[in-house]
PDB file of C-alpha atoms in Angstrom:
ATOM      1  CA  MET Y   1     -21.707 -60.153 -41.797  1.00 40.00           C
ATOM      2  CA  LYS Y   2     -19.734 -58.555 -44.696  1.00 47.00           C
ATOM      3  CA  SER Y   3     -16.017 -59.842 -43.437  1.00 56.00           C
ATOM      4  CA  ASP Y   4     -16.089 -62.793 -45.844  1.00 71.00           C
ATOM      5  CA  ARG Y   5     -15.430 -60.596 -49.073  1.00 80.00           C
ATOM      6  CA  ASP Y   6     -13.078 -58.418 -51.455  1.00 85.00           C
ATOM      7  CA  ASN Y   7     -10.444 -60.590 -48.407  1.00 84.00           C
ATOM      8  CA  VAL Y   8      -7.022 -61.378 -49.275  1.00 87.00           C
ATOM      9  CA  PHE Y   9      -5.388 -63.870 -47.782  1.00 86.00           C
ATOM     10  CA  VAL Y  10      -1.696 -63.513 -48.311  1.00 91.00           C
ATOM     11  CA  ASP Y  11       0.352 -66.374 -47.245  1.00 91.00           C
ATOM     12  CA  GLY Y  12      -1.273 -68.030 -45.064  1.00 82.00           C
ATOM     13  CA  PRO Y  13      -3.190 -71.224 -44.998  1.00 72.00           C
ATOM     14  CA  THR Y  14      -5.350 -71.969 -47.636  1.00 67.00           C
ATOM     15  CA  PRO Y  15      -9.557 -70.256 -45.816  1.00 67.00           C
ATOM     16  CA  VAL Y  16     -12.534 -72.563 -44.894  1.00 59.00           C
ATOM     17  CA  SER Y  17     -14.710 -70.675 -48.576  1.00 53.00           C
ATOM     18  CA  GLY Y  18     -17.177 -72.139 -51.292  1.00 48.00           C
ATOM     19  CA  GLY Y  19     -20.100 -72.182 -48.714  1.00 54.00           C
ATOM     20  CA  GLY Y  20     -21.317 -75.220 -46.742  1.00 60.00           C
ATOM     21  CA  ASN Y  21     -21.605 -76.544 -43.007  1.00 71.00           C
ATOM     22  CA  ASN Y  22     -17.637 -75.670 -41.257  1.00 74.00           C
ATOM     23  CA  THR Y  23     -19.963 -75.698 -37.698  1.00 82.00           C
ATOM     24  CA  ALA Y  24     -18.510 -79.524 -37.025  1.00 84.00           C
ATOM     25  CA  ARG Y  25     -14.790 -77.846 -37.684  1.00 82.00           C
ATOM     26  CA  VAL Y  26     -15.045 -74.730 -35.775  1.00 86.00           C
ATOM     27  CA  ARG Y  27     -17.073 -75.934 -32.440  1.00 88.00           C
ATOM     28  CA  LYS Y  28     -14.415 -78.881 -32.741  1.00 90.00           C
ATOM     29  CA  PHE Y  29     -11.640 -75.683 -32.776  1.00 90.00           C
ATOM     30  CA  MET Y  30     -14.066 -73.674 -30.120  1.00 93.00           C
ATOM     31  CA  LYS Y  31     -13.931 -76.392 -27.370  1.00 93.00           C
ATOM     32  CA  GLY Y  32     -10.339 -78.199 -27.677  1.00 94.00           C
ATOM     33  CA  GLU Y  33      -7.540 -76.130 -26.049  1.00 95.00           C
ATOM     34  CA  LEU Y  34      -6.071 -73.649 -27.717  1.00 94.00           C
ATOM     35  CA  GLY Y  35      -9.936 -72.409 -28.235  1.00 93.00           C
ATOM     36  CA  GLN Y  36     -11.021 -72.860 -24.950  1.00 95.00           C
ATOM     37  CA  GLU Y  37      -7.435 -70.380 -24.324  1.00 95.00           C
ATOM     38  CA  ARG Y  38      -8.826 -67.853 -26.481  1.00 94.00           C
ATOM     39  CA  LEU Y  39     -12.557 -67.568 -26.638  1.00 95.00           C
ATOM     40  CA  LEU Y  40     -12.795 -68.188 -22.318  1.00 95.00           C
ATOM     41  CA  LYS Y  41      -9.072 -67.217 -21.014  1.00 94.00           C
ATOM     42  CA  HIS Y  42      -7.890 -63.994 -23.290  1.00 92.00           C
ATOM     43  CA  VAL Y  43     -11.563 -63.117 -23.766  1.00 93.00           C
ATOM     44  CA  ASN Y  44     -14.548 -64.834 -22.349  1.00 95.00           C
ATOM     45  CA  ILE Y  45     -16.991 -64.610 -24.855  1.00 96.00           C
ATOM     46  CA  THR Y  46     -19.564 -65.502 -22.352  1.00 96.00           C
ATOM     47  CA  GLN Y  47     -19.499 -62.556 -20.251  1.00 96.00           C
ATOM     48  CA  PRO Y  48     -20.482 -59.073 -21.092  1.00 95.00           C
ATOM     49  CA  PRO Y  49     -19.106 -56.872 -23.813  1.00 95.00           C
ATOM     50  CA  TYR Y  50     -18.009 -60.009 -25.471  1.00 95.00           C
ATOM     51  CA  SER Y  51     -22.079 -61.930 -25.089  1.00 95.00           C
ATOM     52  CA  GLU Y  52     -23.912 -58.812 -25.995  1.00 95.00           C
ATOM     53  CA  ARG Y  53     -22.079 -57.009 -28.374  1.00 95.00           C
ATOM     54  CA  TYR Y  54     -20.982 -61.201 -30.390  1.00 94.00           C
ATOM     55  CA  PRO Y  55     -24.286 -63.340 -30.171  1.00 95.00           C
ATOM     56  CA  ARG Y  56     -23.588 -65.213 -32.890  1.00 91.00           C
ATOM     57  CA  LEU Y  57     -20.336 -66.226 -32.128  1.00 92.00           C
ATOM     58  CA  LEU Y  58     -21.450 -67.533 -28.480  1.00 94.00           C
ATOM     59  CA  ALA Y  59     -24.797 -69.085 -30.605  1.00 93.00           C
ATOM     60  CA  ILE Y  60     -21.900 -71.105 -32.689  1.00 91.00           C
ATOM     61  CA  TYR Y  61     -20.202 -72.138 -28.831  1.00 92.00           C
ATOM     62  CA  THR Y  62     -22.907 -73.522 -27.675  1.00 93.00           C
ATOM     63  CA  GLY Y  63     -24.890 -74.537 -30.062  1.00 90.00           C
ATOM     64  CA  GLU Y  64     -27.175 -72.782 -31.238  1.00 92.00           C
ATOM     65  CA  SER Y  65     -26.829 -71.121 -34.452  1.00 89.00           C
ATOM     66  CA  PRO Y  66     -24.554 -73.543 -37.599  1.00 87.00           C
ATOM     67  CA  VAL Y  67     -21.433 -72.063 -39.155  1.00 82.00           C
ATOM     68  CA  THR Y  68     -20.943 -71.571 -43.315  1.00 74.00           C
ATOM     69  CA  THR Y  69     -19.091 -69.764 -45.216  1.00 69.00           C
ATOM     70  CA  GLN Y  70     -19.013 -68.397 -47.990  1.00 68.00           C
ATOM     71  CA  SER Y  71     -15.567 -66.442 -49.813  1.00 68.00           C
ATOM     72  CA  VAL Y  72     -17.485 -64.042 -52.201  1.00 75.00           C
ATOM     73  CA  ARG Y  73     -14.333 -61.647 -54.283  1.00 82.00           C
ATOM     74  CA  SER Y  74     -11.578 -62.700 -52.326  1.00 82.00           C
ATOM     75  CA  LEU Y  75      -7.983 -63.760 -53.461  1.00 86.00           C
ATOM     76  CA  VAL Y  76      -5.421 -66.285 -52.289  1.00 86.00           C
ATOM     77  CA  THR Y  77      -1.477 -65.193 -52.887  1.00 92.00           C
ATOM     78  CA  THR Y  78       1.378 -64.574 -51.389  1.00 94.00           C
ATOM     79  CA  ALA Y  79       3.368 -61.381 -50.256  1.00 95.00           C
ATOM     80  CA  SER Y  80       5.779 -62.281 -54.102  1.00 96.00           C
ATOM     81  CA  ASP Y  81       2.013 -61.631 -55.739  1.00 95.00           C
ATOM     82  CA  PRO Y  82       3.438 -58.533 -58.117  1.00 96.00           C
ATOM     83  CA  ARG Y  83       0.036 -57.152 -58.949  1.00 95.00           C
ATOM     84  CA  PHE Y  84       1.193 -55.524 -54.587  1.00 94.00           C
ATOM     85  CA  ILE Y  85       2.733 -52.450 -54.762  1.00 94.00           C
ATOM     86  CA  ASP Y  86       5.513 -54.176 -52.278  1.00 94.00           C
ATOM     87  CA  GLY Y  87       3.942 -57.026 -50.980  1.00 93.00           C
ATOM     88  CA  GLU Y  88       7.144 -58.745 -49.598  1.00 94.00           C
ATOM     89  CA  ASN Y  89       7.623 -55.282 -47.424  1.00 92.00           C
ATOM     90  CA  GLY Y  90       4.432 -55.465 -45.697  1.00 88.00           C
ATOM     91  CA  ASP Y  91       3.084 -53.197 -48.616  1.00 90.00           C
ATOM     92  CA  PHE Y  92      -0.548 -54.561 -49.711  1.00 90.00           C
ATOM     93  CA  PRO Y  93      -1.931 -52.044 -51.361  1.00 92.00           C
ATOM     94  CA  PHE Y  94      -2.685 -53.870 -55.966  1.00 93.00           C
ATOM     95  CA  LYS Y  95      -0.960 -51.295 -57.845  1.00 94.00           C
ATOM     96  CA  ASP Y  96      -3.732 -51.854 -60.332  1.00 94.00           C
ATOM     97  CA  VAL Y  97      -6.686 -52.502 -59.054  1.00 92.00           C
ATOM     98  CA  ALA Y  98      -9.372 -52.161 -61.895  1.00 93.00           C
ATOM     99  CA  GLU Y  99      -6.786 -55.422 -62.940  1.00 93.00           C
ATOM    100  CA  ILE Y 100      -8.168 -57.402 -59.693  1.00 92.00           C
ATOM    101  CA  GLN Y 101     -11.999 -56.555 -60.703  1.00 92.00           C
ATOM    102  CA  LYS Y 102     -11.093 -58.378 -63.529  1.00 92.00           C
ATOM    103  CA  GLN Y 103     -10.523 -60.308 -62.297  1.00 89.00           C
ATOM    104  CA  LEU Y 104     -13.256 -60.139 -59.003  1.00 89.00           C
ATOM    105  CA  PRO Y 105     -15.690 -58.861 -60.773  1.00 91.00           C
ATOM    106  CA  GLY Y 106     -17.361 -55.443 -57.435  1.00 89.00           C
ATOM    107  CA  PHE Y 107     -14.562 -56.746 -55.420  1.00 90.00           C
ATOM    108  CA  LYS Y 108     -13.585 -53.397 -53.400  1.00 89.00           C
ATOM    109  CA  PRO Y 109      -9.806 -52.660 -52.413  1.00 87.00           C
ATOM    110  CA  ILE Y 110      -8.225 -52.934 -48.331  1.00 85.00           C
ATOM    111  CA  PRO Y 111      -8.549 -49.548 -47.406  1.00 86.00           C
ATOM    112  CA  PHE Y 112      -5.210 -50.257 -45.644  1.00 81.00           C
ATOM    113  CA  ASP Y 113      -4.687 -46.272 -44.637  1.00 80.00           C
ATOM    114  CA  LYS Y 114      -7.942 -46.355 -42.784  1.00 81.00           C
ATOM    115  CA  ILE Y 115      -6.845 -49.841 -40.959  1.00 81.00           C
ATOM    116  CA  GLY Y 116      -4.251 -51.603 -38.243  1.00 75.00           C
ATOM    117  CA  LEU Y 117      -2.122 -50.171 -35.304  1.00 72.00           C
ATOM    118  CA  LEU Y 118      -2.395 -46.285 -34.688  1.00 73.00           C
ATOM    119  CA  ASN Y 119       1.254 -44.435 -34.700  1.00 73.00           C
ATOM    120  CA  ASP Y 120       1.352 -43.358 -31.841  1.00 76.00           C
ATOM    121  CA  GLU Y 121       2.671 -41.880 -28.241  1.00 77.00           C
ATOM    122  CA  TYR Y 122       2.704 -45.514 -27.633  1.00 77.00           C
ATOM    123  CA  ARG Y 123       3.312 -47.031 -30.731  1.00 71.00           C
ATOM    124  CA  GLU Y 124       5.378 -46.894 -33.707  1.00 65.00           C
ATOM    125  CA  ARG Y 125       5.434 -48.269 -37.495  1.00 58.00           C
ATOM    126  CA  LYS Y 126       8.352 -51.032 -38.339  1.00 56.00           C
TER     127      LYS Y 126
END
């Protein structure tokens, strides 16, 4: 899984990281009211297509797989970080990726221009 690499966390709670077993914490959330709503009501992870596309999520939910996390080359910061082009207005690419790579060797910039909602006749970017 690559999602644990090259992340930028902006103005949020401290992410779970540092490696280790987070199974009890994650399963407690999954079995709680909010977890049940998100995992079984909004989408049903026990049924296709979710059970087929995300079998590990189902295995964690059913107790068949542990949860370990390790955050690699990730940055926790605020929108006012001067390294962003204009973070306070939602423009999060870094001005100088080479500078970030000095702090986090191997960091790969997030391709903001290739992610997010598509602008089409049903939605416009705010």
